[in-house]
Amino acid sequence: MSSFCNESPKVYAVVPAAGSSERMQGVGGKSKPFLVLKNGLSILEQTLASIVAADVASGIVVVARAEDHACTREMLSEIVPPSLDSQVVEGGLSRQESVFNGVRALKCDEADFVLVHDAARPFCSPVLIKSVTEAAFRSRAAILAMPVRATVKYSSDANVVERTLAREKLWEAQTPQVFVYSLLETALIRAAKDNFIGTDESEIVERTGLVKVSLVHGSSTNIKITTPDDLGFNIEPDVHRGVSTRHGNLHPFDF
């Protein structure tokens, strides 16, 4: 069980890792979560290690493809301490369906919180994971995000600029995204009923009108590994200092 705070609600992490990985172009002959980073850990190992090191979660559910269940269970047994509940559940046809499968597998109270974090974002620091969780405790819904730096054009037909969007008000969403369980469950049920597909959990929650989602400043290093080029991404070696890759074994990572 997390030692985050004895009086804090419980937090359960849902890690979607069941994507098709089409844009990885078959690199390594493995599913994307099992590709190895420069520090020798697989993408999923690093992501799980960061969640464990943040010390906020009472349990972790990984949503994976059926053919990856055995490897994922082995990984969980090596990285997640026995004091935390952990399980692997079947992925869905879409990311949204996979997250819903993970949420439905949780055994938690309505007042507990769900932390959804992409398996393919292995470079999110434990500090950021804790910060967005604390923000969600205050507002019931919070996500990591970065202010947009680029100039963004809007086109109605993808060929002609219709207008330039004010980037001062634009944020690029990241994960983790953290919501009170009852709110996220309601949002996912409504989306499924309406055949609505959101691009992230925040959009699904936003459309309910039940809460305003808080933005927590993320990091430019919290990238989502999408293409083969992303596997060579490098960050400062002390960003994940103290992250555990095995139970109780702490050391800095070299990326």
Short mmCIF file of C-alpha atoms in Angstrom, two decimals:
data_model
loop_
_atom_site.label_atom_id
_atom_site.label_comp_id
_atom_site.label_asym_id
_atom_site.label_seq_id
_atom_site.Cartn_x
_atom_site.Cartn_y
_atom_site.Cartn_z
CA MET A 1 0.00 0.00 0.00
CA SER A 2 1.19 3.49 -0.78
CA SER A 3 2.67 5.58 2.03
CA PHE A 4 1.66 8.77 0.17
CA CYS A 5 -0.43 9.92 3.11
CA ASN A 6 -2.40 7.91 5.61
CA GLU A 7 -5.37 10.28 5.26
CA SER A 8 -5.29 10.50 1.45
CA PRO A 9 -7.75 8.61 -0.76
CA LYS A 10 -6.40 5.48 -2.39
CA VAL A 11 -5.02 5.75 -5.90
CA TYR A 12 -5.05 2.97 -8.49
CA ALA A 13 -2.98 3.17 -11.66
CA VAL A 14 -4.31 1.95 -15.00
CA VAL A 15 -1.59 1.54 -17.63
CA PRO A 16 -2.86 0.97 -21.20
CA ALA A 17 -0.29 -1.13 -23.05
CA ALA A 18 -2.40 -2.90 -25.67
CA GLY A 19 -1.83 -0.70 -28.71
CA SER A 20 -1.04 -2.09 -32.14
CA SER A 21 2.28 -0.18 -32.36
CA GLU A 22 1.87 0.21 -36.13
CA ARG A 23 4.05 3.32 -36.28
CA MET A 24 6.98 1.45 -34.71
CA GLN A 25 7.39 -0.38 -38.04
CA GLY A 26 8.11 -3.74 -36.40
CA VAL A 27 11.22 -2.55 -34.55
CA GLY A 28 12.81 -5.36 -32.54
CA GLY A 29 10.07 -7.81 -33.47
CA LYS A 30 8.32 -7.07 -30.15
CA SER A 31 5.27 -5.19 -28.93
CA LYS A 32 6.20 -1.58 -28.22
CA PRO A 33 6.02 -1.84 -24.39
CA PHE A 34 8.75 -4.49 -24.48
CA LEU A 35 11.25 -2.60 -26.62
CA VAL A 36 14.42 -1.72 -24.71
CA LEU A 37 15.50 1.82 -23.86
CA LYS A 38 19.07 3.09 -23.68
CA ASN A 39 19.21 2.35 -19.94
CA GLY A 40 18.56 -1.35 -20.54
CA LEU A 41 14.98 -1.36 -19.28
CA SER A 42 12.00 -1.99 -21.49
CA ILE A 43 9.54 0.85 -22.03
CA LEU A 44 6.95 -0.78 -19.77
CA GLU A 45 9.49 -1.61 -17.07
CA GLN A 46 10.58 2.03 -16.91
CA THR A 47 6.98 3.27 -16.81
CA LEU A 48 6.03 0.88 -14.01
CA ALA A 49 9.18 1.72 -12.07
CA SER A 50 8.33 5.42 -12.20
CA ILE A 51 4.81 4.81 -10.89
CA VAL A 52 6.14 2.65 -8.06
CA ALA A 53 8.80 5.25 -7.18
CA ALA A 54 6.17 8.01 -6.99
CA ASP A 55 4.70 6.07 -4.05
CA VAL A 56 1.12 7.17 -4.68
CA ALA A 57 -0.52 3.98 -5.94
CA SER A 58 -2.19 1.26 -3.91
CA GLY A 59 -2.53 -0.92 -6.98
CA ILE A 60 -1.58 -1.14 -10.65
CA VAL A 61 -3.54 -2.62 -13.54
CA VAL A 62 -1.77 -3.12 -16.87
CA VAL A 63 -4.04 -3.52 -19.88
CA ALA A 64 -2.25 -5.68 -22.43
CA ARG A 65 -2.80 -7.81 -25.51
CA ALA A 66 -3.54 -11.46 -24.78
CA GLU A 67 -0.23 -12.62 -26.25
CA ASP A 68 1.65 -10.26 -23.91
CA HIS A 69 -0.03 -11.29 -20.65
CA ALA A 70 2.65 -13.74 -19.52
CA CYS A 71 5.51 -11.30 -20.08
CA THR A 72 3.56 -8.50 -18.42
CA ARG A 73 2.77 -10.58 -15.33
CA GLU A 74 6.45 -11.49 -14.99
CA MET A 75 7.38 -7.83 -15.27
CA LEU A 76 4.86 -6.83 -12.62
CA SER A 77 6.19 -9.48 -10.24
CA GLU A 78 9.73 -8.13 -10.65
CA ILE A 79 8.99 -4.40 -10.38
CA VAL A 80 5.82 -3.97 -8.31
CA PRO A 81 6.29 -4.78 -4.61
CA PRO A 82 3.98 -7.45 -3.13
CA SER A 83 2.36 -4.78 -0.93
CA LEU A 84 0.67 -3.32 -4.02
CA ASP A 85 -2.20 -5.03 -5.77
CA SER A 86 -1.32 -5.71 -9.41
CA GLN A 87 -3.04 -7.46 -12.27
CA VAL A 88 -3.11 -7.76 -16.06
CA VAL A 89 -6.36 -7.44 -17.98
CA GLU A 90 -7.34 -7.85 -21.60
CA GLY A 91 -7.04 -4.89 -23.96
CA GLY A 92 -9.91 -3.61 -26.07
CA LEU A 93 -10.29 -2.64 -29.71
CA SER A 94 -9.36 0.97 -28.90
CA ARG A 95 -7.32 2.74 -26.25
CA GLN A 96 -10.53 4.04 -24.70
CA GLU A 97 -11.97 0.54 -24.48
CA SER A 98 -8.72 -0.72 -22.97
CA VAL A 99 -8.81 1.98 -20.28
CA PHE A 100 -12.45 1.12 -19.57
CA ASN A 101 -11.47 -2.54 -19.17
CA GLY A 102 -8.79 -1.48 -16.69
CA VAL A 103 -11.16 0.75 -14.72
CA ARG A 104 -13.80 -1.99 -14.53
CA ALA A 105 -11.20 -4.39 -13.14
CA LEU A 106 -10.51 -2.14 -10.16
CA LYS A 107 -11.86 -3.01 -6.75
CA CYS A 108 -12.05 0.42 -5.21
CA ASP A 109 -14.45 2.89 -3.61
CA GLU A 110 -16.17 5.68 -5.53
CA ALA A 111 -14.08 8.23 -3.65
CA ASP A 112 -10.79 6.61 -4.64
CA PHE A 113 -8.77 7.94 -7.58
CA VAL A 114 -7.67 6.43 -10.88
CA LEU A 115 -4.34 7.43 -12.41
CA VAL A 116 -4.21 6.66 -16.14
CA HIS A 117 -0.70 6.67 -17.55
CA ASP A 118 0.40 5.66 -21.04
CA ALA A 119 2.74 2.68 -21.02
CA ALA A 120 4.62 4.50 -23.79
CA ARG A 121 5.55 7.49 -21.58
CA PRO A 122 8.47 6.00 -19.65
CA PHE A 123 10.24 9.29 -18.93
CA CYS A 124 7.66 10.86 -16.60
CA SER A 125 9.39 11.57 -13.31
CA PRO A 126 7.95 10.33 -10.01
CA VAL A 127 7.82 13.96 -8.87
CA LEU A 128 5.42 14.85 -11.68
CA ILE A 129 3.31 11.76 -11.00
CA LYS A 130 2.97 12.84 -7.39
CA SER A 131 2.23 16.47 -8.33
CA VAL A 132 -0.64 15.65 -10.68
CA THR A 133 -2.07 13.25 -8.11
CA GLU A 134 -2.03 15.93 -5.43
CA ALA A 135 -3.75 18.34 -7.83
CA ALA A 136 -6.48 15.77 -8.51
CA PHE A 137 -7.09 15.40 -4.78
CA ARG A 138 -7.90 19.12 -4.72
CA SER A 139 -9.99 19.39 -7.89
CA ARG A 140 -11.22 15.80 -8.52
CA ALA A 141 -9.60 15.82 -11.97
CA ALA A 142 -6.10 16.82 -13.11
CA ILE A 143 -3.76 16.13 -16.01
CA LEU A 144 -0.17 16.85 -16.91
CA ALA A 145 0.15 19.19 -19.89
CA MET A 146 2.63 21.50 -21.57
CA PRO A 147 1.98 24.97 -23.00
CA VAL A 148 2.12 24.87 -26.80
CA ARG A 149 5.23 26.62 -28.12
CA ALA A 150 4.64 26.25 -31.84
CA THR A 151 2.44 28.47 -33.96
CA VAL A 152 -0.72 26.46 -34.66
CA LYS A 153 -2.80 27.00 -37.79
CA TYR A 154 -6.43 25.95 -38.15
CA SER A 155 -7.60 24.67 -41.53
CA SER A 156 -11.07 23.51 -42.42
CA ASP A 157 -9.89 21.57 -45.46
CA ALA A 158 -6.24 20.81 -44.54
CA ASN A 159 -4.95 22.94 -47.43
CA VAL A 160 -5.80 26.56 -46.60
CA VAL A 161 -5.18 28.44 -43.35
CA GLU A 162 -8.47 29.62 -41.91
CA ARG A 163 -6.99 31.23 -38.81
CA THR A 164 -4.06 31.15 -36.41
CA LEU A 165 -4.91 29.91 -32.93
CA ALA A 166 -3.78 31.87 -29.88
CA ARG A 167 -1.11 29.58 -28.47
CA GLU A 168 -1.22 31.38 -25.11
CA LYS A 169 -4.36 29.39 -24.40
CA LEU A 170 -3.26 26.07 -25.89
CA TRP A 171 -1.85 23.14 -23.92
CA GLU A 172 -0.61 19.78 -25.14
CA ALA A 173 -2.03 17.03 -22.95
CA GLN A 174 0.21 14.38 -21.41
CA THR A 175 -0.30 11.60 -18.90
CA PRO A 176 -0.73 10.77 -16.08
CA GLN A 177 -4.33 11.93 -15.99
CA VAL A 178 -5.95 11.47 -12.57
CA PHE A 179 -9.66 11.44 -11.74
CA VAL A 180 -11.89 10.45 -8.87
CA TYR A 181 -13.08 6.93 -9.68
CA SER A 182 -16.82 7.67 -9.76
CA LEU A 183 -16.29 10.55 -12.20
CA LEU A 184 -14.12 8.60 -14.65
CA GLU A 185 -16.42 5.57 -14.52
CA THR A 186 -19.46 7.76 -15.26
CA ALA A 187 -17.65 9.47 -18.13
CA LEU A 188 -16.57 6.18 -19.71
CA ILE A 189 -20.06 4.69 -19.43
CA ARG A 190 -21.62 7.77 -21.07
CA ALA A 191 -19.03 7.76 -23.84
CA ALA A 192 -19.68 4.08 -24.59
CA LYS A 193 -23.44 4.66 -24.62
CA ASP A 194 -23.04 7.63 -26.99
CA ASN A 195 -20.46 5.86 -29.20
CA PHE A 196 -18.13 8.77 -28.47
CA ILE A 197 -14.39 8.23 -28.89
CA GLY A 198 -12.18 10.74 -27.11
CA THR A 199 -8.52 11.36 -27.72
CA ASP A 200 -7.77 11.08 -24.00
CA GLU A 201 -9.56 10.48 -20.70
CA SER A 202 -9.71 14.20 -19.98
CA GLU A 203 -11.85 14.83 -23.08
CA ILE A 204 -14.21 12.06 -22.02
CA VAL A 205 -14.53 13.59 -18.54
CA GLU A 206 -14.83 17.15 -19.89
CA ARG A 207 -17.89 16.33 -21.98
CA THR A 208 -19.84 15.28 -18.87
CA GLY A 209 -19.78 18.86 -17.59
CA LEU A 210 -19.41 17.53 -14.06
CA VAL A 211 -15.99 19.01 -13.30
CA LYS A 212 -13.29 21.35 -14.56
CA VAL A 213 -10.07 19.48 -15.25
CA SER A 214 -7.00 21.10 -13.70
CA LEU A 215 -3.80 21.52 -15.70
CA VAL A 216 -0.48 20.68 -14.05
CA HIS A 217 2.69 21.79 -15.81
CA GLY A 218 4.36 18.69 -17.21
CA SER A 219 7.74 18.27 -18.85
CA SER A 220 9.14 18.31 -22.37
CA THR A 221 10.90 15.04 -21.49
CA ASN A 222 7.58 13.31 -20.84
CA ILE A 223 7.29 12.21 -24.45
CA LYS A 224 5.13 9.40 -25.76
CA ILE A 225 7.25 6.90 -27.66
CA THR A 226 5.49 6.56 -30.98
CA THR A 227 8.11 6.07 -33.71
CA PRO A 228 11.48 4.26 -33.87
CA ASP A 229 13.30 7.60 -33.57
CA ASP A 230 11.82 8.11 -30.09
CA LEU A 231 13.72 5.10 -28.74
CA GLY A 232 16.94 7.13 -28.94
CA PHE A 233 15.49 9.93 -26.82
CA ASN A 234 17.88 11.04 -24.10
CA ILE A 235 17.24 12.91 -20.84
CA GLU A 236 19.42 14.07 -18.00
CA PRO A 237 20.64 11.09 -15.93
CA ASP A 238 19.41 12.49 -12.60
CA VAL A 239 15.77 12.97 -13.64
CA HIS A 240 14.80 9.53 -12.34
CA ARG A 241 17.28 9.34 -9.49
CA GLY A 242 16.01 6.96 -6.85
CA VAL A 243 13.58 5.08 -9.08
CA SER A 244 13.38 1.41 -8.19
CA THR A 245 13.65 -1.16 -10.96
CA ARG A 246 13.41 -4.04 -8.52
CA HIS A 247 11.95 -4.21 -5.05
CA GLY A 248 13.98 -1.94 -2.80
CA ASN A 249 16.87 -1.52 -5.27
CA LEU A 250 17.41 2.21 -5.73
CA HIS A 251 19.81 3.79 -8.13
CA PRO A 252 19.99 6.63 -10.68
CA PHE A 253 19.09 5.85 -14.26
CA ASP A 254 21.30 6.64 -17.23
CA PHE A 255 19.37 7.45 -20.37
#
